[in-house]
Amino acid sequence: MNQAQFSIGQVIVHKKFNYRGVIFDVDAEYSGTEQWYEEVARSRPPKDKPWYHVLVDGQLMTTYVAEQHLEQDASPAPISHPLTENYFDRFEKGLYRNSRINN
């Protein structure tokens, strides 16, 4: 199993599209459909590395992103997304936390 570089609750930046977001789920490897990969993942990131589900800052959308496209956000600011409270109960020291999952 691949070791994920990022974790749930971590605020990240997409290197290519320059948006901020927070990770709300991690897959050890790509778990989407072949059709989605062919149509959306145009840079053909590796399927055998971690992929992340991300709440996008200032948007109503989520994304599914390969690890190679992410970097840690240097900003200590929270993100703005209507679903953050569905996954996390607080934001402290630059990370989203959820006491229900002991992080």
PDB file of N, CA and C in Angstrom:
ATOM      1  N   MET A   1       0.837  -1.189   0.000  1.00  0.00           N
ATOM      2  CA  MET A   1       0.000   0.000   0.000  1.00  0.00           C
ATOM      3  C   MET A   1       0.881   1.250   0.000  1.00  0.00           C
ATOM      4  N   ASN A   2       0.457   2.254  -0.758  1.00  0.00           N
ATOM      5  CA  ASN A   2       1.225   3.492  -0.870  1.00  0.00           C
ATOM      6  C   ASN A   2       1.003   4.383   0.344  1.00  0.00           C
ATOM      7  N   GLN A   3       2.066   4.989   0.803  1.00  0.00           N
ATOM      8  CA  GLN A   3       1.983   5.928   1.909  1.00  0.00           C
ATOM      9  C   GLN A   3       1.573   7.297   1.363  1.00  0.00           C
ATOM     10  N   ALA A   4       0.466   7.825   1.823  1.00  0.00           N
ATOM     11  CA  ALA A   4      -0.021   9.121   1.364  1.00  0.00           C
ATOM     12  C   ALA A   4       0.847  10.243   1.925  1.00  0.00           C
ATOM     13  N   GLN A   5       1.156  11.204   1.092  1.00  0.00           N
ATOM     14  CA  GLN A   5       1.962  12.361   1.496  1.00  0.00           C
ATOM     15  C   GLN A   5       1.122  13.369   2.277  1.00  0.00           C
ATOM     16  N   PHE A   6      -0.179  13.401   2.001  1.00  0.00           N
ATOM     17  CA  PHE A   6      -1.093  14.338   2.646  1.00  0.00           C
ATOM     18  C   PHE A   6      -2.133  13.565   3.442  1.00  0.00           C
ATOM     19  N   SER A   7      -2.816  14.266   4.356  1.00  0.00           N
ATOM     20  CA  SER A   7      -3.786  13.586   5.205  1.00  0.00           C
ATOM     21  C   SER A   7      -5.116  14.333   5.236  1.00  0.00           C
ATOM     22  N   ILE A   8      -6.135  13.640   5.715  1.00  0.00           N
ATOM     23  CA  ILE A   8      -7.460  14.234   5.853  1.00  0.00           C
ATOM     24  C   ILE A   8      -7.360  15.432   6.796  1.00  0.00           C
ATOM     25  N   GLY A   9      -7.971  16.540   6.363  1.00  0.00           N
ATOM     26  CA  GLY A   9      -7.958  17.768   7.148  1.00  0.00           C
ATOM     27  C   GLY A   9      -6.848  18.737   6.759  1.00  0.00           C
ATOM     28  N   GLN A  10      -5.941  18.307   5.924  1.00  0.00           N
ATOM     29  CA  GLN A  10      -4.826  19.162   5.515  1.00  0.00           C
ATOM     30  C   GLN A  10      -5.277  20.094   4.392  1.00  0.00           C
ATOM     31  N   VAL A  11      -4.874  21.365   4.495  1.00  0.00           N
ATOM     32  CA  VAL A  11      -5.174  22.346   3.453  1.00  0.00           C
ATOM     33  C   VAL A  11      -4.060  22.282   2.417  1.00  0.00           C
ATOM     34  N   ILE A  12      -4.470  22.170   1.149  1.00  0.00           N
ATOM     35  CA  ILE A  12      -3.515  21.998   0.054  1.00  0.00           C
ATOM     36  C   ILE A  12      -3.762  23.047  -1.033  1.00  0.00           C
ATOM     37  N   VAL A  13      -2.820  23.089  -1.974  1.00  0.00           N
ATOM     38  CA  VAL A  13      -2.960  23.906  -3.181  1.00  0.00           C
ATOM     39  C   VAL A  13      -2.726  22.980  -4.369  1.00  0.00           C
ATOM     40  N   HIS A  14      -3.561  23.141  -5.393  1.00  0.00           N
ATOM     41  CA  HIS A  14      -3.358  22.392  -6.636  1.00  0.00           C
ATOM     42  C   HIS A  14      -2.278  23.125  -7.417  1.00  0.00           C
ATOM     43  N   LYS A  15      -1.185  22.452  -7.713  1.00  0.00           N
ATOM     44  CA  LYS A  15      -0.039  23.083  -8.371  1.00  0.00           C
ATOM     45  C   LYS A  15      -0.361  23.614  -9.764  1.00  0.00           C
ATOM     46  N   LYS A  16      -1.160  22.899 -10.508  1.00  0.00           N
ATOM     47  CA  LYS A  16      -1.449  23.283 -11.890  1.00  0.00           C
ATOM     48  C   LYS A  16      -2.568  24.325 -11.987  1.00  0.00           C
ATOM     49  N   PHE A  17      -3.640  24.132 -11.219  1.00  0.00           N
ATOM     50  CA  PHE A  17      -4.806  25.008 -11.329  1.00  0.00           C
ATOM     51  C   PHE A  17      -4.887  26.058 -10.218  1.00  0.00           C
ATOM     52  N   ASN A  18      -3.945  26.029  -9.291  1.00  0.00           N
ATOM     53  CA  ASN A  18      -3.759  27.048  -8.264  1.00  0.00           C
ATOM     54  C   ASN A  18      -4.999  27.330  -7.410  1.00  0.00           C
ATOM     55  N   TYR A  19      -5.740  26.303  -7.059  1.00  0.00           N
ATOM     56  CA  TYR A  19      -6.826  26.500  -6.115  1.00  0.00           C
ATOM     57  C   TYR A  19      -6.453  25.860  -4.781  1.00  0.00           C
ATOM     58  N   ARG A  20      -7.027  26.431  -3.712  1.00  0.00           N
ATOM     59  CA  ARG A  20      -6.843  25.882  -2.374  1.00  0.00           C
ATOM     60  C   ARG A  20      -7.985  24.933  -2.076  1.00  0.00           C
ATOM     61  N   GLY A  21      -7.758  24.042  -1.137  1.00  0.00           N
ATOM     62  CA  GLY A  21      -8.816  23.141  -0.715  1.00  0.00           C
ATOM     63  C   GLY A  21      -8.388  22.365   0.513  1.00  0.00           C
ATOM     64  N   VAL A  22      -9.319  21.575   1.037  1.00  0.00           N
ATOM     65  CA  VAL A  22      -9.015  20.718   2.174  1.00  0.00           C
ATOM     66  C   VAL A  22      -9.327  19.278   1.783  1.00  0.00           C
ATOM     67  N   ILE A  23      -8.451  18.379   2.170  1.00  0.00           N
ATOM     68  CA  ILE A  23      -8.617  16.962   1.869  1.00  0.00           C
ATOM     69  C   ILE A  23      -9.651  16.371   2.826  1.00  0.00           C
ATOM     70  N   PHE A  24     -10.668  15.699   2.253  1.00  0.00           N
ATOM     71  CA  PHE A  24     -11.670  15.064   3.113  1.00  0.00           C
ATOM     72  C   PHE A  24     -11.680  13.547   2.982  1.00  0.00           C
ATOM     73  N   ASP A  25     -10.904  12.999   2.050  1.00  0.00           N
ATOM     74  CA  ASP A  25     -10.776  11.549   1.935  1.00  0.00           C
ATOM     75  C   ASP A  25      -9.531  11.249   1.114  1.00  0.00           C
ATOM     76  N   VAL A  26      -8.948  10.067   1.347  1.00  0.00           N
ATOM     77  CA  VAL A  26      -7.729   9.650   0.648  1.00  0.00           C
ATOM     78  C   VAL A  26      -7.918   8.225   0.144  1.00  0.00           C
ATOM     79  N   ASP A  27      -7.546   8.011  -1.113  1.00  0.00           N
ATOM     80  CA  ASP A  27      -7.514   6.667  -1.681  1.00  0.00           C
ATOM     81  C   ASP A  27      -6.055   6.284  -1.889  1.00  0.00           C
ATOM     82  N   ALA A  28      -5.672   5.091  -1.491  1.00  0.00           N
ATOM     83  CA  ALA A  28      -4.284   4.636  -1.627  1.00  0.00           C
ATOM     84  C   ALA A  28      -3.846   4.584  -3.089  1.00  0.00           C
ATOM     85  N   GLU A  29      -4.822   4.396  -3.974  1.00  0.00           N
ATOM     86  CA  GLU A  29      -4.571   4.439  -5.412  1.00  0.00           C
ATOM     87  C   GLU A  29      -5.854   4.876  -6.097  1.00  0.00           C
ATOM     88  N   TYR A  30      -5.755   5.199  -7.373  1.00  0.00           N
ATOM     89  CA  TYR A  30      -6.914   5.668  -8.131  1.00  0.00           C
ATOM     90  C   TYR A  30      -8.083   4.691  -8.013  1.00  0.00           C
ATOM     91  N   SER A  31      -9.281   5.216  -7.712  1.00  0.00           N
ATOM     92  CA  SER A  31     -10.441   4.330  -7.577  1.00  0.00           C
ATOM     93  C   SER A  31     -11.626   4.782  -8.432  1.00  0.00           C
ATOM     94  N   GLY A  32     -11.366   5.661  -9.382  1.00  0.00           N
ATOM     95  CA  GLY A  32     -12.430   6.113 -10.277  1.00  0.00           C
ATOM     96  C   GLY A  32     -12.592   5.180 -11.459  1.00  0.00           C
ATOM     97  N   THR A  33     -13.414   5.608 -12.393  1.00  0.00           N
ATOM     98  CA  THR A  33     -13.668   4.797 -13.584  1.00  0.00           C
ATOM     99  C   THR A  33     -12.615   5.071 -14.660  1.00  0.00           C
ATOM    100  N   GLU A  34     -12.490   4.138 -15.572  1.00  0.00           N
ATOM    101  CA  GLU A  34     -11.583   4.330 -16.708  1.00  0.00           C
ATOM    102  C   GLU A  34     -12.053   5.500 -17.561  1.00  0.00           C
ATOM    103  N   GLN A  35     -13.356   5.620 -17.727  1.00  0.00           N
ATOM    104  CA  GLN A  35     -13.905   6.708 -18.543  1.00  0.00           C
ATOM    105  C   GLN A  35     -13.531   8.065 -17.943  1.00  0.00           C
ATOM    106  N   TRP A  36     -13.700   8.233 -16.633  1.00  0.00           N
ATOM    107  CA  TRP A  36     -13.345   9.501 -15.985  1.00  0.00           C
ATOM    108  C   TRP A  36     -11.858   9.771 -16.159  1.00  0.00           C
ATOM    109  N   TYR A  37     -11.034   8.776 -15.938  1.00  0.00           N
ATOM    110  CA  TYR A  37      -9.580   8.942 -16.062  1.00  0.00           C
ATOM    111  C   TYR A  37      -9.221   9.397 -17.482  1.00  0.00           C
ATOM    112  N   GLU A  38      -9.792   8.760 -18.479  1.00  0.00           N
ATOM    113  CA  GLU A  38      -9.494   9.100 -19.876  1.00  0.00           C
ATOM    114  C   GLU A  38      -9.971  10.506 -20.234  1.00  0.00           C
ATOM    115  N   GLU A  39     -11.123  10.913 -19.711  1.00  0.00           N
ATOM    116  CA  GLU A  39     -11.698  12.211 -20.066  1.00  0.00           C
ATOM    117  C   GLU A  39     -11.158  13.372 -19.232  1.00  0.00           C
ATOM    118  N   VAL A  40     -10.862  13.132 -17.968  1.00  0.00           N
ATOM    119  CA  VAL A  40     -10.530  14.231 -17.060  1.00  0.00           C
ATOM    120  C   VAL A  40      -9.043  14.290 -16.699  1.00  0.00           C
ATOM    121  N   ALA A  41      -8.428  13.159 -16.468  1.00  0.00           N
ATOM    122  CA  ALA A  41      -7.025  13.124 -16.019  1.00  0.00           C
ATOM    123  C   ALA A  41      -6.082  13.187 -17.220  1.00  0.00           C
ATOM    124  N   ARG A  42      -6.094  14.333 -17.879  1.00  0.00           N
ATOM    125  CA  ARG A  42      -5.364  14.479 -19.145  1.00  0.00           C
ATOM    126  C   ARG A  42      -3.848  14.358 -19.009  1.00  0.00           C
ATOM    127  N   SER A  43      -3.314  14.675 -17.848  1.00  0.00           N
ATOM    128  CA  SER A  43      -1.857  14.551 -17.650  1.00  0.00           C
ATOM    129  C   SER A  43      -1.441  13.114 -17.348  1.00  0.00           C
ATOM    130  N   ARG A  44      -2.425  12.227 -17.231  1.00  0.00           N
ATOM    131  CA  ARG A  44      -2.212  10.797 -16.974  1.00  0.00           C
ATOM    132  C   ARG A  44      -1.347  10.535 -15.740  1.00  0.00           C
ATOM    133  N   PRO A  45      -1.771  11.075 -14.588  1.00  0.00           N
ATOM    134  CA  PRO A  45      -1.025  10.799 -13.360  1.00  0.00           C
ATOM    135  C   PRO A  45      -1.091   9.317 -13.016  1.00  0.00           C
ATOM    136  N   PRO A  46      -0.126   8.829 -12.267  1.00  0.00           N
ATOM    137  CA  PRO A  46      -0.100   7.397 -11.944  1.00  0.00           C
ATOM    138  C   PRO A  46      -1.326   6.963 -11.147  1.00  0.00           C
ATOM    139  N   LYS A  47      -1.869   5.826 -11.526  1.00  0.00           N
ATOM    140  CA  LYS A  47      -3.027   5.272 -10.827  1.00  0.00           C
ATOM    141  C   LYS A  47      -2.622   4.515  -9.573  1.00  0.00           C
ATOM    142  N   ASP A  48      -1.360   4.123  -9.480  1.00  0.00           N
ATOM    143  CA  ASP A  48      -0.916   3.314  -8.345  1.00  0.00           C
ATOM    144  C   ASP A  48      -0.358   4.148  -7.192  1.00  0.00           C
ATOM    145  N   LYS A  49      -0.554   5.461  -7.236  1.00  0.00           N
ATOM    146  CA  LYS A  49      -0.161   6.374  -6.163  1.00  0.00           C
ATOM    147  C   LYS A  49      -1.434   6.947  -5.526  1.00  0.00           C
ATOM    148  N   PRO A  50      -1.321   7.584  -4.350  1.00  0.00           N
ATOM    149  CA  PRO A  50      -2.511   8.131  -3.684  1.00  0.00           C
ATOM    150  C   PRO A  50      -3.242   9.203  -4.498  1.00  0.00           C
ATOM    151  N   TRP A  51      -4.559   9.203  -4.343  1.00  0.00           N
ATOM    152  CA  TRP A  51      -5.454  10.217  -4.912  1.00  0.00           C
ATOM    153  C   TRP A  51      -6.284  10.794  -3.768  1.00  0.00           C
ATOM    154  N   TYR A  52      -6.696  12.059  -3.903  1.00  0.00           N
ATOM    155  CA  TYR A  52      -7.342  12.774  -2.810  1.00  0.00           C
ATOM    156  C   TYR A  52      -8.675  13.391  -3.232  1.00  0.00           C
ATOM    157  N   HIS A  53      -9.641  13.331  -2.325  1.00  0.00           N
ATOM    158  CA  HIS A  53     -10.927  14.005  -2.491  1.00  0.00           C
ATOM    159  C   HIS A  53     -10.795  15.349  -1.779  1.00  0.00           C
ATOM    160  N   VAL A  54     -11.089  16.431  -2.495  1.00  0.00           N
ATOM    161  CA  VAL A  54     -10.810  17.778  -1.993  1.00  0.00           C
ATOM    162  C   VAL A  54     -12.049  18.668  -2.073  1.00  0.00           C
ATOM    163  N   LEU A  55     -12.331  19.383  -0.974  1.00  0.00           N
ATOM    164  CA  LEU A  55     -13.331  20.448  -0.972  1.00  0.00           C
ATOM    165  C   LEU A  55     -12.623  21.699  -1.469  1.00  0.00           C
ATOM    166  N   VAL A  56     -13.117  22.310  -2.538  1.00  0.00           N
ATOM    167  CA  VAL A  56     -12.448  23.443  -3.167  1.00  0.00           C
ATOM    168  C   VAL A  56     -12.876  24.757  -2.505  1.00  0.00           C
ATOM    169  N   ASP A  57     -11.898  25.560  -2.125  1.00  0.00           N
ATOM    170  CA  ASP A  57     -12.123  26.840  -1.461  1.00  0.00           C
ATOM    171  C   ASP A  57     -12.920  27.789  -2.356  1.00  0.00           C
ATOM    172  N   GLY A  58     -13.980  28.365  -1.785  1.00  0.00           N
ATOM    173  CA  GLY A  58     -14.769  29.364  -2.484  1.00  0.00           C
ATOM    174  C   GLY A  58     -15.669  28.813  -3.579  1.00  0.00           C
ATOM    175  N   GLN A  59     -15.799  27.509  -3.663  1.00  0.00           N
ATOM    176  CA  GLN A  59     -16.621  26.868  -4.687  1.00  0.00           C
ATOM    177  C   GLN A  59     -17.616  25.921  -4.015  1.00  0.00           C
ATOM    178  N   LEU A  60     -18.574  25.449  -4.783  1.00  0.00           N
ATOM    179  CA  LEU A  60     -19.519  24.454  -4.284  1.00  0.00           C
ATOM    180  C   LEU A  60     -19.106  23.060  -4.722  1.00  0.00           C
ATOM    181  N   MET A  61     -17.931  22.926  -5.278  1.00  0.00           N
ATOM    182  CA  MET A  61     -17.508  21.656  -5.862  1.00  0.00           C
ATOM    183  C   MET A  61     -16.454  20.922  -5.039  1.00  0.00           C
ATOM    184  N   THR A  62     -16.319  19.647  -5.370  1.00  0.00           N
ATOM    185  CA  THR A  62     -15.229  18.850  -4.846  1.00  0.00           C
ATOM    186  C   THR A  62     -14.421  18.370  -6.048  1.00  0.00           C
ATOM    187  N   THR A  63     -13.179  17.974  -5.814  1.00  0.00           N
ATOM    188  CA  THR A  63     -12.358  17.428  -6.886  1.00  0.00           C
ATOM    189  C   THR A  63     -11.707  16.134  -6.425  1.00  0.00           C
ATOM    190  N   TYR A  64     -11.205  15.398  -7.393  1.00  0.00           N
ATOM    191  CA  TYR A  64     -10.478  14.150  -7.150  1.00  0.00           C
ATOM    192  C   TYR A  64      -9.128  14.347  -7.817  1.00  0.00           C
ATOM    193  N   VAL A  65      -8.063  14.376  -7.013  1.00  0.00           N
ATOM    194  CA  VAL A  65      -6.768  14.836  -7.502  1.00  0.00           C
ATOM    195  C   VAL A  65      -5.661  13.849  -7.172  1.00  0.00           C
ATOM    196  N   ALA A  66      -4.785  13.629  -8.149  1.00  0.00           N
ATOM    197  CA  ALA A  66      -3.604  12.793  -7.945  1.00  0.00           C
ATOM    198  C   ALA A  66      -2.604  13.524  -7.053  1.00  0.00           C
ATOM    199  N   GLU A  67      -1.896  12.771  -6.250  1.00  0.00           N
ATOM    200  CA  GLU A  67      -0.935  13.343  -5.306  1.00  0.00           C
ATOM    201  C   GLU A  67       0.079  14.260  -5.975  1.00  0.00           C
ATOM    202  N   GLN A  68       0.541  13.910  -7.165  1.00  0.00           N
ATOM    203  CA  GLN A  68       1.592  14.690  -7.824  1.00  0.00           C
ATOM    204  C   GLN A  68       1.176  16.127  -8.123  1.00  0.00           C
ATOM    205  N   HIS A  69      -0.129  16.412  -8.109  1.00  0.00           N
ATOM    206  CA  HIS A  69      -0.609  17.758  -8.421  1.00  0.00           C
ATOM    207  C   HIS A  69      -0.815  18.629  -7.185  1.00  0.00           C
ATOM    208  N   LEU A  70      -0.527  18.105  -6.002  1.00  0.00           N
ATOM    209  CA  LEU A  70      -0.796  18.841  -4.771  1.00  0.00           C
ATOM    210  C   LEU A  70       0.474  19.235  -4.044  1.00  0.00           C
ATOM    211  N   GLU A  71       0.350  20.328  -3.297  1.00  0.00           N
ATOM    212  CA  GLU A  71       1.395  20.731  -2.354  1.00  0.00           C
ATOM    213  C   GLU A  71       0.708  21.336  -1.139  1.00  0.00           C
ATOM    214  N   GLN A  72       1.397  21.321  -0.032  1.00  0.00           N
ATOM    215  CA  GLN A  72       0.833  21.872   1.198  1.00  0.00           C
ATOM    216  C   GLN A  72       0.658  23.373   1.049  1.00  0.00           C
ATOM    217  N   ASP A  73      -0.470  23.881   1.522  1.00  0.00           N
ATOM    218  CA  ASP A  73      -0.734  25.316   1.485  1.00  0.00           C
ATOM    219  C   ASP A  73       0.030  25.995   2.607  1.00  0.00           C
ATOM    220  N   ALA A  74       0.729  27.065   2.270  1.00  0.00           N
ATOM    221  CA  ALA A  74       1.513  27.797   3.273  1.00  0.00           C
ATOM    222  C   ALA A  74       0.650  28.742   4.105  1.00  0.00           C
ATOM    223  N   SER A  75      -0.555  29.031   3.649  1.00  0.00           N
ATOM    224  CA  SER A  75      -1.436  29.949   4.365  1.00  0.00           C
ATOM    225  C   SER A  75      -2.055  29.275   5.584  1.00  0.00           C
ATOM    226  N   PRO A  76      -2.139  29.995   6.699  1.00  0.00           N
ATOM    227  CA  PRO A  76      -2.794  29.429   7.885  1.00  0.00           C
ATOM    228  C   PRO A  76      -4.311  29.623   7.867  1.00  0.00           C
ATOM    229  N   ALA A  77      -4.848  30.206   6.789  1.00  0.00           N
ATOM    230  CA  ALA A  77      -6.276  30.546   6.733  1.00  0.00           C
ATOM    231  C   ALA A  77      -7.144  29.333   6.395  1.00  0.00           C
ATOM    232  N   PRO A  78      -8.351  29.297   6.971  1.00  0.00           N
ATOM    233  CA  PRO A  78      -9.290  28.222   6.623  1.00  0.00           C
ATOM    234  C   PRO A  78      -9.824  28.429   5.206  1.00  0.00           C
ATOM    235  N   ILE A  79     -10.488  27.418   4.680  1.00  0.00           N
ATOM    236  CA  ILE A  79     -11.132  27.556   3.382  1.00  0.00           C
ATOM    237  C   ILE A  79     -12.612  27.863   3.581  1.00  0.00           C
ATOM    238  N   SER A  80     -13.265  28.275   2.506  1.00  0.00           N
ATOM    239  CA  SER A  80     -14.698  28.539   2.540  1.00  0.00           C
ATOM    240  C   SER A  80     -15.389  27.520   1.638  1.00  0.00           C
ATOM    241  N   HIS A  81     -16.096  26.581   2.261  1.00  0.00           N
ATOM    242  CA  HIS A  81     -16.846  25.569   1.515  1.00  0.00           C
ATOM    243  C   HIS A  81     -18.016  25.129   2.381  1.00  0.00           C
ATOM    244  N   PRO A  82     -19.219  25.019   1.789  1.00  0.00           N
ATOM    245  CA  PRO A  82     -20.394  24.688   2.609  1.00  0.00           C
ATOM    246  C   PRO A  82     -20.366  23.292   3.226  1.00  0.00           C
ATOM    247  N   LEU A  83     -19.530  22.400   2.740  1.00  0.00           N
ATOM    248  CA  LEU A  83     -19.507  21.040   3.287  1.00  0.00           C
ATOM    249  C   LEU A  83     -18.432  20.813   4.354  1.00  0.00           C
ATOM    250  N   THR A  84     -17.639  21.826   4.674  1.00  0.00           N
ATOM    251  CA  THR A  84     -16.580  21.590   5.672  1.00  0.00           C
ATOM    252  C   THR A  84     -17.160  21.085   6.989  1.00  0.00           C
ATOM    253  N   GLU A  85     -18.309  21.622   7.398  1.00  0.00           N
ATOM    254  CA  GLU A  85     -18.882  21.190   8.683  1.00  0.00           C
ATOM    255  C   GLU A  85     -19.453  19.772   8.614  1.00  0.00           C
ATOM    256  N   ASN A  86     -19.648  19.227   7.430  1.00  0.00           N
ATOM    257  CA  ASN A  86     -20.076  17.835   7.305  1.00  0.00           C
ATOM    258  C   ASN A  86     -18.937  16.868   7.616  1.00  0.00           C
ATOM    259  N   TYR A  87     -17.707  17.303   7.405  1.00  0.00           N
ATOM    260  CA  TYR A  87     -16.543  16.437   7.585  1.00  0.00           C
ATOM    261  C   TYR A  87     -15.688  16.790   8.802  1.00  0.00           C
ATOM    262  N   PHE A  88     -15.735  18.058   9.216  1.00  0.00           N
ATOM    263  CA  PHE A  88     -14.844  18.524  10.284  1.00  0.00           C
ATOM    264  C   PHE A  88     -15.619  19.328  11.313  1.00  0.00           C
ATOM    265  N   ASP A  89     -15.143  19.311  12.548  1.00  0.00           N
ATOM    266  CA  ASP A  89     -15.840  20.100  13.572  1.00  0.00           C
ATOM    267  C   ASP A  89     -15.038  21.300  14.061  1.00  0.00           C
ATOM    268  N   ARG A  90     -13.802  21.434  13.621  1.00  0.00           N
ATOM    269  CA  ARG A  90     -13.030  22.619  14.007  1.00  0.00           C
ATOM    270  C   ARG A  90     -11.824  22.801  13.087  1.00  0.00           C
ATOM    271  N   PHE A  91     -11.271  24.016  13.126  1.00  0.00           N
ATOM    272  CA  PHE A  91     -10.072  24.361  12.372  1.00  0.00           C
ATOM    273  C   PHE A  91      -9.098  24.953  13.371  1.00  0.00           C
ATOM    274  N   GLU A  92      -7.937  24.309  13.524  1.00  0.00           N
ATOM    275  CA  GLU A  92      -6.950  24.814  14.471  1.00  0.00           C
ATOM    276  C   GLU A  92      -5.541  24.540  13.971  1.00  0.00           C
ATOM    277  N   LYS A  93      -4.692  25.524  14.180  1.00  0.00           N
ATOM    278  CA  LYS A  93      -3.278  25.413  13.798  1.00  0.00           C
ATOM    279  C   LYS A  93      -3.106  25.001  12.335  1.00  0.00           C
ATOM    280  N   GLY A  94      -3.964  25.554  11.462  1.00  0.00           N
ATOM    281  CA  GLY A  94      -3.847  25.318  10.033  1.00  0.00           C
ATOM    282  C   GLY A  94      -4.420  24.010   9.522  1.00  0.00           C
ATOM    283  N   LEU A  95      -5.059  23.226  10.406  1.00  0.00           N
ATOM    284  CA  LEU A  95      -5.620  21.931   9.999  1.00  0.00           C
ATOM    285  C   LEU A  95      -7.088  21.833  10.399  1.00  0.00           C
ATOM    286  N   TYR A  96      -7.842  21.152   9.568  1.00  0.00           N
ATOM    287  CA  TYR A  96      -9.218  20.819   9.939  1.00  0.00           C
ATOM    288  C   TYR A  96      -9.180  19.553  10.772  1.00  0.00           C
ATOM    289  N   ARG A  97      -9.984  19.534  11.826  1.00  0.00           N
ATOM    290  CA  ARG A  97     -10.015  18.397  12.748  1.00  0.00           C
ATOM    291  C   ARG A  97     -11.429  17.878  12.896  1.00  0.00           C
ATOM    292  N   ASN A  98     -11.517  16.610  13.236  1.00  0.00           N
ATOM    293  CA  ASN A  98     -12.808  16.000  13.515  1.00  0.00           C
ATOM    294  C   ASN A  98     -12.626  15.073  14.707  1.00  0.00           C
ATOM    295  N   SER A  99     -13.229  15.438  15.814  1.00  0.00           N
ATOM    296  CA  SER A  99     -13.065  14.647  17.029  1.00  0.00           C
ATOM    297  C   SER A  99     -13.691  13.254  16.892  1.00  0.00           C
ATOM    298  N   ARG A 100     -14.622  13.089  15.963  1.00  0.00           N
ATOM    299  CA  ARG A 100     -15.251  11.765  15.764  1.00  0.00           C
ATOM    300  C   ARG A 100     -14.290  10.753  15.162  1.00  0.00           C
ATOM    301  N   ILE A 101     -13.246  11.253  14.476  1.00  0.00           N
ATOM    302  CA  ILE A 101     -12.265  10.321  13.892  1.00  0.00           C
ATOM    303  C   ILE A 101     -10.897  10.493  14.551  1.00  0.00           C
ATOM    304  N   ASN A 102     -10.899  11.116  15.708  1.00  0.00           N
ATOM    305  CA  ASN A 102      -9.706  11.201  16.570  1.00  0.00           C
ATOM    306  C   ASN A 102      -8.490  11.822  15.907  1.00  0.00           C
ATOM    307  N   ASN A 103      -8.692  12.927  15.174  1.00  0.00           N
ATOM    308  CA  ASN A 103      -7.494  13.606  14.662  1.00  0.00           C
ATOM    309  C   ASN A 103      -7.374  14.993  15.212  1.00  0.00           C
TER     310      ASN A 103
END
